[in-house]
Amino acid sequence: MSLMKTILGTSTALALTAGAAMADGPAIIYDLGGKFDKSFNESAFNGAQRWAEENGSEFAEFEITADAQREQAIRRFAEDGNSPIVMAGFSWATALETAAPDYPDTDFVVIDVSWIDLPNVRAVGFKEQEGSYLVGMLAAEASETGVVSFVGGMDIPLIRRFGCGYAQGVAAVNEDATVIANMTGTTPAAWNDPVKGSELTLSQISQGADVVFAAAGGTGVGVLQTASDEGILSIGVDANQNYLFPGEVLTSMLKRVDNVVYESFSGTTDAGIVILGVAEGGVGYALDEFNAELVTEDMQATVEAATAAMASGELVVHDYMSDESCPVLEF
């Protein structure tokens, strides 16, 4: 028996026929870019898959290809009896706020949203600035040129939060370092443009960057590939991307989207707004066999000290989204 049930659709309408969805079980709806983006969506899928394997159960899933599908997808799963329904990505907020009140007995979980306050919605956000600070420290430690860079996806405050946190971590290690920051675009297409990601990376390398951090969804794959081709270090995001280019990805900024999905499917769906940072194990950095030779004991000790200081409240990383400013980086 398959561990999941995939629901197919087109770019203009959901091709959902009666009985196509698995009724009464959990469901997950991915954001644009698809579940195998090797980043945010794939991390969500991994959490769902882990739950399915451990429980011998199935889940329903759907990959949208256009924004127009969002509300229709939510309503169809709710009408088929799926609960909880998990949505991966902040772009689900508007459709969810419209649809959720019509299904008061359905539990909804939306990831990367920290402002929806509805009685049947659990909104889960992250302190991306904290995880980005940690990988910024590692970037500064590893850089030989004193120039590091950042490639963001869609130019929105959330992604600027990553860049700002990263720059603060760099400055904490080397206040004289230069951080180059570029965004891929201003539309959702920016999440899935590896060619543009590659172009931006090449431009940053020409300016001296020898470590690049990508927070750009599927676009980031182009960033990491180009960094590998050009012989500089890269930093992955959301999921652990160290394995993509062993020995060349310095680390990955982990955002535990997988755990949110796993816990949601396991019954942690109490309504309310939840914010996960270092203290809650929601963000961090990746250390494994693929980057062990790149991160020295001294580098690890520096980052672990910062991690402990964040968890205790001694170290507070400025949040770009608090006032849409960054003390150490201009976008």
mmCIF file of C-alpha atoms in Angstrom:
data_model
loop_
_atom_site.group_PDB
_atom_site.id
_atom_site.type_symbol
_atom_site.label_atom_id
_atom_site.label_comp_id
_atom_site.label_asym_id
_atom_site.label_seq_id
_atom_site.Cartn_x
_atom_site.Cartn_y
_atom_site.Cartn_z
ATOM 1 C CA MET A 1 0.000 0.000 0.000
ATOM 2 C CA SER A 2 1.284 3.433 -0.872
ATOM 3 C CA LEU A 3 2.176 5.652 2.070
ATOM 4 C CA MET A 4 0.566 8.632 0.416
ATOM 5 C CA LYS A 5 -2.173 9.480 -1.988
ATOM 6 C CA THR A 6 -1.300 12.090 -4.571
ATOM 7 C CA ILE A 7 -4.072 14.307 -5.896
ATOM 8 C CA LEU A 8 -3.510 15.592 -9.380
ATOM 9 C CA GLY A 9 -4.523 18.928 -10.809
ATOM 10 C CA THR A 10 -3.975 21.407 -13.594
ATOM 11 C CA SER A 11 -2.878 25.020 -13.514
ATOM 12 C CA THR A 12 -6.427 26.268 -13.843
ATOM 13 C CA ALA A 13 -8.499 23.851 -11.801
ATOM 14 C CA LEU A 14 -8.088 20.967 -9.408
ATOM 15 C CA ALA A 15 -8.770 17.684 -11.117
ATOM 16 C CA LEU A 16 -10.303 16.207 -7.995
ATOM 17 C CA THR A 17 -13.007 13.668 -8.563
ATOM 18 C CA ALA A 18 -15.365 12.298 -5.964
ATOM 19 C CA GLY A 19 -13.478 9.972 -3.656
ATOM 20 C CA ALA A 20 -10.062 10.975 -5.047
ATOM 21 C CA ALA A 21 -8.925 12.365 -1.728
ATOM 22 C CA MET A 22 -8.296 10.197 1.282
ATOM 23 C CA ALA A 23 -11.122 11.256 3.585
ATOM 24 C CA ASP A 24 -10.645 11.785 7.308
ATOM 25 C CA GLY A 25 -6.835 11.683 7.192
ATOM 26 C CA PRO A 26 -4.264 14.477 7.246
ATOM 27 C CA ALA A 27 -3.435 16.448 4.125
ATOM 28 C CA ILE A 28 -0.640 18.723 3.040
ATOM 29 C CA ILE A 29 -0.689 21.346 0.297
ATOM 30 C CA TYR A 30 2.684 22.537 -0.965
ATOM 31 C CA ASP A 31 3.564 25.991 -2.163
ATOM 32 C CA LEU A 32 4.706 26.982 -5.636
ATOM 33 C CA GLY A 33 7.986 25.327 -6.532
ATOM 34 C CA GLY A 34 6.786 21.803 -5.811
ATOM 35 C CA LYS A 35 7.475 19.283 -3.095
ATOM 36 C CA PHE A 36 10.849 18.282 -4.534
ATOM 37 C CA ASP A 37 12.424 21.759 -4.474
ATOM 38 C CA LYS A 38 15.219 20.385 -2.226
ATOM 39 C CA SER A 39 14.357 23.147 0.246
ATOM 40 C CA PHE A 40 11.217 24.416 2.006
ATOM 41 C CA ASN A 41 8.554 22.279 0.325
ATOM 42 C CA GLU A 42 10.690 19.165 0.391
ATOM 43 C CA SER A 43 11.303 19.632 4.091
ATOM 44 C CA ALA A 44 7.522 19.724 4.580
ATOM 45 C CA PHE A 45 7.150 16.563 2.500
ATOM 46 C CA ASN A 46 9.870 14.830 4.524
ATOM 47 C CA GLY A 47 7.962 15.500 7.733
ATOM 48 C CA ALA A 48 4.770 14.053 6.237
ATOM 49 C CA GLN A 49 6.637 11.033 4.898
ATOM 50 C CA ARG A 50 8.294 10.389 8.254
ATOM 51 C CA TRP A 51 4.884 10.404 9.940
ATOM 52 C CA ALA A 52 3.486 8.021 7.316
ATOM 53 C CA GLU A 53 6.364 5.570 7.634
ATOM 54 C CA GLU A 54 6.311 5.524 11.419
ATOM 55 C CA ASN A 55 2.558 5.073 11.605
ATOM 56 C CA GLY A 56 1.925 2.925 8.538
ATOM 57 C CA SER A 57 -0.640 5.499 7.480
ATOM 58 C CA GLU A 58 -1.464 7.580 4.439
ATOM 59 C CA PHE A 59 -1.812 11.284 3.826
ATOM 60 C CA ALA A 60 -3.304 13.284 1.008
ATOM 61 C CA GLU A 61 -1.207 15.882 -0.786
ATOM 62 C CA PHE A 62 -1.384 18.406 -3.579
ATOM 63 C CA GLU A 63 1.116 20.585 -5.433
ATOM 64 C CA ILE A 64 -0.367 23.825 -6.698
ATOM 65 C CA THR A 65 0.868 25.310 -9.960
ATOM 66 C CA ALA A 66 -0.933 28.668 -9.732
ATOM 67 C CA ASP A 67 -2.123 31.009 -6.995
ATOM 68 C CA ALA A 68 -5.703 30.646 -8.223
ATOM 69 C CA GLN A 69 -5.749 27.081 -6.897
ATOM 70 C CA ARG A 70 -5.153 27.958 -3.267
ATOM 71 C CA GLU A 71 -8.648 28.497 -1.899
ATOM 72 C CA GLN A 72 -10.132 25.742 -4.053
ATOM 73 C CA ALA A 73 -7.578 23.247 -2.743
ATOM 74 C CA ILE A 74 -8.283 24.151 0.889
ATOM 75 C CA ARG A 75 -12.035 23.843 0.409
ATOM 76 C CA ARG A 76 -11.872 20.552 -1.429
ATOM 77 C CA PHE A 77 -9.751 18.875 1.220
ATOM 78 C CA ALA A 78 -12.006 20.246 3.973
ATOM 79 C CA GLU A 79 -15.144 19.065 2.199
ATOM 80 C CA ASP A 80 -13.628 15.612 1.794
ATOM 81 C CA GLY A 81 -13.099 15.417 5.546
ATOM 82 C CA ASN A 82 -9.343 15.748 5.701
ATOM 83 C CA SER A 83 -7.985 17.096 8.984
ATOM 84 C CA PRO A 84 -5.558 18.499 9.811
ATOM 85 C CA ILE A 85 -4.874 20.318 6.570
ATOM 86 C CA VAL A 86 -1.336 21.685 6.550
ATOM 87 C CA MET A 87 -0.285 24.464 4.193
ATOM 88 C CA ALA A 88 3.384 25.120 3.514
ATOM 89 C CA GLY A 89 4.152 28.796 3.015
ATOM 90 C CA PHE A 90 3.068 32.316 3.890
ATOM 91 C CA SER A 91 1.274 32.731 0.558
ATOM 92 C CA TRP A 92 -1.558 30.563 1.892
ATOM 93 C CA ALA A 93 -2.628 33.179 4.428
ATOM 94 C CA THR A 94 -5.274 35.038 2.417
ATOM 95 C CA ALA A 95 -6.974 31.912 1.064
ATOM 96 C CA LEU A 96 -6.955 30.313 4.511
ATOM 97 C CA GLU A 97 -8.445 33.358 6.240
ATOM 98 C CA THR A 98 -11.271 33.253 3.708
ATOM 99 C CA ALA A 99 -11.939 29.505 3.828
ATOM 100 C CA ALA A 100 -11.234 28.404 7.405
ATOM 101 C CA PRO A 101 -14.306 30.027 9.028
ATOM 102 C CA ASP A 102 -16.543 27.921 6.772
ATOM 103 C CA TYR A 103 -15.132 24.686 8.219
ATOM 104 C CA PRO A 104 -15.123 25.151 12.003
ATOM 105 C CA ASP A 105 -14.662 21.417 12.664
ATOM 106 C CA THR A 106 -11.537 21.168 10.514
ATOM 107 C CA ASP A 107 -8.070 21.793 11.938
ATOM 108 C CA PHE A 108 -5.767 23.899 9.778
ATOM 109 C CA VAL A 109 -2.034 24.471 10.176
ATOM 110 C CA VAL A 110 -0.210 27.103 8.148
ATOM 111 C CA ILE A 111 3.577 27.378 8.145
ATOM 112 C CA ASP A 112 5.520 30.639 7.889
ATOM 113 C CA VAL A 113 2.551 32.697 9.041
ATOM 114 C CA SER A 114 2.473 34.431 12.400
ATOM 115 C CA TRP A 115 -0.552 36.680 12.222
ATOM 116 C CA ILE A 116 -3.688 34.563 11.647
ATOM 117 C CA ASP A 117 -5.811 34.308 14.775
ATOM 118 C CA LEU A 118 -8.748 31.969 14.106
ATOM 119 C CA PRO A 119 -10.214 29.313 16.424
ATOM 120 C CA ASN A 120 -9.366 26.405 14.106
ATOM 121 C CA VAL A 121 -6.001 27.594 12.764
ATOM 122 C CA ARG A 122 -2.524 26.952 14.122
ATOM 123 C CA ALA A 123 -0.152 29.508 12.597
ATOM 124 C CA VAL A 124 3.521 28.595 12.908
ATOM 125 C CA GLY A 125 6.305 31.098 12.310
ATOM 126 C CA PHE A 126 10.065 30.955 12.788
ATOM 127 C CA LYS A 127 12.833 33.232 14.001
ATOM 128 C CA GLU A 128 14.765 32.908 10.769
ATOM 129 C CA GLN A 129 17.085 35.702 11.861
ATOM 130 C CA GLU A 130 18.492 33.489 14.600
ATOM 131 C CA GLY A 131 19.407 30.550 12.378
ATOM 132 C CA SER A 132 20.750 32.936 9.744
ATOM 133 C CA TYR A 133 22.932 34.629 12.366
ATOM 134 C CA LEU A 134 24.556 31.288 13.175
ATOM 135 C CA VAL A 135 25.393 30.444 9.567
ATOM 136 C CA GLY A 136 26.608 34.023 9.088
ATOM 137 C CA MET A 137 29.135 33.429 11.850
ATOM 138 C CA LEU A 138 30.344 30.309 10.068
ATOM 139 C CA ALA A 139 30.549 32.182 6.765
ATOM 140 C CA ALA A 140 32.759 34.850 8.303
ATOM 141 C CA GLU A 141 34.969 32.228 9.933
ATOM 142 C CA ALA A 142 35.396 30.341 6.652
ATOM 143 C CA SER A 143 35.858 33.330 4.334
ATOM 144 C CA GLU A 144 39.374 34.050 3.130
ATOM 145 C CA THR A 145 38.509 37.239 1.250
ATOM 146 C CA GLY A 146 36.407 38.951 3.911
ATOM 147 C CA VAL A 147 33.557 39.166 1.380
ATOM 148 C CA VAL A 148 30.491 36.935 1.689
ATOM 149 C CA SER A 149 27.120 37.121 -0.017
ATOM 150 C CA PHE A 150 23.418 36.402 0.179
ATOM 151 C CA VAL A 151 20.940 35.454 -2.562
ATOM 152 C CA GLY A 152 17.300 35.820 -1.571
ATOM 153 C CA GLY A 153 14.279 34.598 -3.470
ATOM 154 C CA MET A 154 11.237 36.838 -3.676
ATOM 155 C CA ASP A 155 12.011 40.283 -2.265
ATOM 156 C CA ILE A 156 9.735 40.331 0.775
ATOM 157 C CA PRO A 157 10.340 41.214 4.441
ATOM 158 C CA LEU A 158 10.525 37.529 5.404
ATOM 159 C CA ILE A 159 13.511 36.932 3.131
ATOM 160 C CA ARG A 160 15.142 40.183 4.196
ATOM 161 C CA ARG A 161 14.899 38.778 7.719
ATOM 162 C CA PHE A 162 17.195 35.940 6.603
ATOM 163 C CA GLY A 163 19.660 38.356 5.014
ATOM 164 C CA CYS A 164 19.707 40.706 7.975
ATOM 165 C CA GLY A 165 20.284 37.907 10.467
ATOM 166 C CA TYR A 166 23.062 36.525 8.274
ATOM 167 C CA ALA A 167 24.813 39.895 8.064
ATOM 168 C CA GLN A 168 24.612 40.312 11.851
ATOM 169 C CA GLY A 169 26.283 36.945 12.346
ATOM 170 C CA VAL A 170 29.015 37.870 9.877
ATOM 171 C CA ALA A 171 29.621 41.175 11.678
ATOM 172 C CA ALA A 172 29.803 39.448 15.052
ATOM 173 C CA VAL A 173 32.854 37.520 13.836
ATOM 174 C CA ASN A 174 34.392 40.104 11.498
ATOM 175 C CA GLU A 175 33.050 43.636 11.745
ATOM 176 C CA ASP A 176 35.139 44.618 8.718
ATOM 177 C CA ALA A 177 33.636 41.968 6.436
ATOM 178 C CA THR A 178 31.576 42.918 3.398
ATOM 179 C CA VAL A 179 28.170 41.337 2.795
ATOM 180 C CA ILE A 180 26.725 41.519 -0.735
ATOM 181 C CA ALA A 181 22.969 40.913 -0.917
ATOM 182 C CA ASN A 182 20.782 40.403 -3.979
ATOM 183 C CA MET A 183 17.180 39.313 -4.434
ATOM 184 C CA THR A 184 16.044 37.141 -7.334
ATOM 185 C CA GLY A 185 12.777 38.927 -8.107
ATOM 186 C CA THR A 186 9.530 40.428 -6.881
ATOM 187 C CA THR A 187 7.050 37.720 -7.947
ATOM 188 C CA PRO A 188 6.554 34.092 -6.867
ATOM 189 C CA ALA A 189 8.580 33.026 -9.916
ATOM 190 C CA ALA A 190 11.643 34.065 -7.904
ATOM 191 C CA TRP A 191 11.387 30.841 -5.911
ATOM 192 C CA ASN A 192 12.071 28.642 -8.920
ATOM 193 C CA ASP A 193 14.656 30.371 -11.108
ATOM 194 C CA PRO A 194 17.987 28.556 -10.727
ATOM 195 C CA VAL A 195 19.388 30.294 -13.811
ATOM 196 C CA LYS A 196 18.914 33.728 -12.221
ATOM 197 C CA GLY A 197 20.320 32.358 -8.980
ATOM 198 C CA SER A 198 23.414 31.276 -10.885
ATOM 199 C CA GLU A 199 23.768 34.687 -12.553
ATOM 200 C CA LEU A 200 23.565 36.504 -9.223
ATOM 201 C CA THR A 201 26.131 34.171 -7.692
ATOM 202 C CA LEU A 202 28.586 34.755 -10.534
ATOM 203 C CA SER A 203 28.203 38.507 -10.088
ATOM 204 C CA GLN A 204 28.862 38.213 -6.359
ATOM 205 C CA ILE A 205 31.933 36.051 -6.958
ATOM 206 C CA SER A 206 33.260 38.712 -9.340
ATOM 207 C CA GLN A 207 33.068 41.125 -6.399
ATOM 208 C CA GLY A 208 35.153 38.859 -4.184
ATOM 209 C CA ALA A 209 32.558 36.710 -2.423
ATOM 210 C CA ASP A 210 33.877 33.294 -1.419
ATOM 211 C CA VAL A 211 30.893 32.131 0.669
ATOM 212 C CA VAL A 212 27.285 32.501 -0.508
ATOM 213 C CA PHE A 213 24.067 31.874 1.451
ATOM 214 C CA ALA A 214 20.937 31.139 -0.570
ATOM 215 C CA ALA A 215 17.460 31.643 0.900
ATOM 216 C CA ALA A 216 15.577 31.241 -2.337
ATOM 217 C CA GLY A 217 13.720 27.924 -2.532
ATOM 218 C CA GLY A 218 14.365 26.092 -5.789
ATOM 219 C CA THR A 219 16.410 29.043 -7.056
ATOM 220 C CA GLY A 220 18.961 28.192 -4.411
ATOM 221 C CA VAL A 221 19.868 24.980 -6.217
ATOM 222 C CA GLY A 222 21.336 27.152 -8.971
ATOM 223 C CA VAL A 223 23.252 29.140 -6.378
ATOM 224 C CA LEU A 224 24.758 26.048 -4.779
ATOM 225 C CA GLN A 225 25.575 24.512 -8.162
ATOM 226 C CA THR A 226 27.387 27.650 -9.345
ATOM 227 C CA ALA A 227 29.278 27.969 -6.074
ATOM 228 C CA SER A 228 30.476 24.394 -6.552
ATOM 229 C CA ASP A 229 31.445 25.013 -10.166
ATOM 230 C CA GLU A 230 33.383 28.149 -9.242
ATOM 231 C CA GLY A 231 35.132 26.666 -6.222
ATOM 232 C CA ILE A 232 33.584 28.725 -3.434
ATOM 233 C CA LEU A 233 31.577 27.622 -0.416
ATOM 234 C CA SER A 234 27.802 27.806 -0.211
ATOM 235 C CA ILE A 235 25.201 27.657 2.554
ATOM 236 C CA GLY A 236 21.874 25.872 2.091
ATOM 237 C CA VAL A 237 18.537 26.723 3.638
ATOM 238 C CA ASP A 238 15.436 25.212 5.281
ATOM 239 C CA ALA A 239 16.278 21.542 4.653
ATOM 240 C CA ASN A 240 19.778 20.136 5.185
ATOM 241 C CA GLN A 241 21.342 20.654 1.743
ATOM 242 C CA ASN A 242 24.870 19.640 2.731
ATOM 243 C CA TYR A 243 24.564 16.399 0.767
ATOM 244 C CA LEU A 244 23.983 18.157 -2.552
ATOM 245 C CA PHE A 245 27.658 19.096 -2.893
ATOM 246 C CA PRO A 246 29.627 17.204 -0.230
ATOM 247 C CA GLY A 247 32.606 19.118 1.066
ATOM 248 C CA GLU A 248 31.479 22.306 -0.694
ATOM 249 C CA VAL A 249 28.356 23.299 1.256
ATOM 250 C CA LEU A 250 29.671 24.909 4.432
ATOM 251 C CA THR A 251 26.401 24.285 6.297
ATOM 252 C CA SER A 252 22.647 24.728 5.927
ATOM 253 C CA MET A 253 20.378 27.037 7.895
ATOM 254 C CA LEU A 254 17.795 24.608 9.206
ATOM 255 C CA LYS A 255 14.173 25.636 9.568
ATOM 256 C CA ARG A 256 12.362 22.638 10.992
ATOM 257 C CA VAL A 257 9.355 22.707 8.719
ATOM 258 C CA ASP A 258 9.559 18.915 8.703
ATOM 259 C CA ASN A 259 8.972 18.761 12.444
ATOM 260 C CA VAL A 260 5.976 21.093 12.223
ATOM 261 C CA VAL A 261 4.320 18.838 9.634
ATOM 262 C CA TYR A 262 5.199 15.674 11.549
ATOM 263 C CA GLU A 263 3.843 17.050 14.821
ATOM 264 C CA SER A 264 0.731 18.406 13.106
ATOM 265 C CA PHE A 265 -0.053 15.022 11.585
ATOM 266 C CA SER A 266 0.594 13.496 15.019
ATOM 267 C CA GLY A 267 -2.060 15.659 16.647
ATOM 268 C CA THR A 268 -0.331 18.900 17.663
ATOM 269 C CA THR A 269 -2.859 21.240 16.095
ATOM 270 C CA ASP A 270 -4.054 23.460 18.936
ATOM 271 C CA ALA A 271 -5.150 26.783 17.500
ATOM 272 C CA GLY A 272 -2.987 29.823 18.079
ATOM 273 C CA ILE A 273 0.164 31.551 16.922
ATOM 274 C CA VAL A 274 3.432 29.715 17.564
ATOM 275 C CA ILE A 275 6.897 31.184 16.948
ATOM 276 C CA LEU A 276 9.866 28.813 16.892
ATOM 277 C CA GLY A 277 13.446 29.955 17.359
ATOM 278 C CA VAL A 278 16.721 28.488 18.573
ATOM 279 C CA ALA A 279 15.356 27.976 22.093
ATOM 280 C CA GLU A 280 12.488 25.844 20.755
ATOM 281 C CA GLY A 281 14.655 23.880 18.329
ATOM 282 C CA GLY A 282 12.900 25.532 15.403
ATOM 283 C CA VAL A 283 16.006 26.876 13.648
ATOM 284 C CA GLY A 284 19.675 26.006 13.675
ATOM 285 C CA TYR A 285 22.552 24.914 11.478
ATOM 286 C CA ALA A 286 23.496 21.556 9.966
ATOM 287 C CA LEU A 287 26.609 19.599 10.883
ATOM 288 C CA ASP A 288 27.056 16.122 9.407
ATOM 289 C CA GLU A 289 29.509 13.903 7.551
ATOM 290 C CA PHE A 290 29.213 16.064 4.427
ATOM 291 C CA ASN A 291 30.583 19.255 5.999
ATOM 292 C CA ALA A 292 32.479 17.942 9.033
ATOM 293 C CA GLU A 293 35.845 18.802 7.493
ATOM 294 C CA LEU A 294 34.743 22.360 6.748
ATOM 295 C CA VAL A 295 33.587 23.293 10.255
ATOM 296 C CA THR A 296 36.478 23.195 12.706
ATOM 297 C CA GLU A 297 36.083 22.582 16.427
ATOM 298 C CA ASP A 298 36.802 26.254 17.102
ATOM 299 C CA MET A 299 34.147 27.339 14.590
ATOM 300 C CA GLN A 300 31.630 24.981 16.126
ATOM 301 C CA ALA A 301 32.443 26.224 19.627
ATOM 302 C CA THR A 302 31.864 29.828 18.545
ATOM 303 C CA VAL A 303 28.478 29.013 17.052
ATOM 304 C CA GLU A 304 27.418 26.842 19.967
ATOM 305 C CA ALA A 305 28.216 29.676 22.374
ATOM 306 C CA ALA A 306 26.004 31.986 20.331
ATOM 307 C CA THR A 307 23.278 29.341 20.244
ATOM 308 C CA ALA A 308 23.307 29.088 24.026
ATOM 309 C CA ALA A 309 23.250 32.874 24.372
ATOM 310 C CA MET A 310 20.198 33.099 22.096
ATOM 311 C CA ALA A 311 18.408 30.329 23.959
ATOM 312 C CA SER A 312 18.990 32.086 27.294
ATOM 313 C CA GLY A 313 17.951 35.476 25.978
ATOM 314 C CA GLU A 314 21.402 36.974 26.460
ATOM 315 C CA LEU A 315 21.818 37.433 22.697
ATOM 316 C CA VAL A 316 18.934 39.017 20.791
ATOM 317 C CA VAL A 317 19.228 39.134 17.014
ATOM 318 C CA HIS A 318 17.549 42.118 15.387
ATOM 319 C CA ASP A 319 14.455 41.078 13.442
ATOM 320 C CA TYR A 320 14.107 42.913 10.128
ATOM 321 C CA MET A 321 10.343 42.418 10.242
ATOM 322 C CA SER A 322 10.040 44.322 13.510
ATOM 323 C CA ASP A 323 10.700 47.661 11.814
ATOM 324 C CA GLU A 324 11.838 46.780 8.272
ATOM 325 C CA SER A 325 15.389 47.920 8.874
ATOM 326 C CA CYS A 326 18.746 46.212 9.288
ATOM 327 C CA PRO A 327 21.570 47.768 11.292
ATOM 328 C CA VAL A 328 24.361 46.100 9.304
ATOM 329 C CA LEU A 329 23.030 45.589 5.767
ATOM 330 C CA GLU A 330 21.399 47.643 3.049
ATOM 331 C CA PHE A 331 19.183 45.807 0.569
#
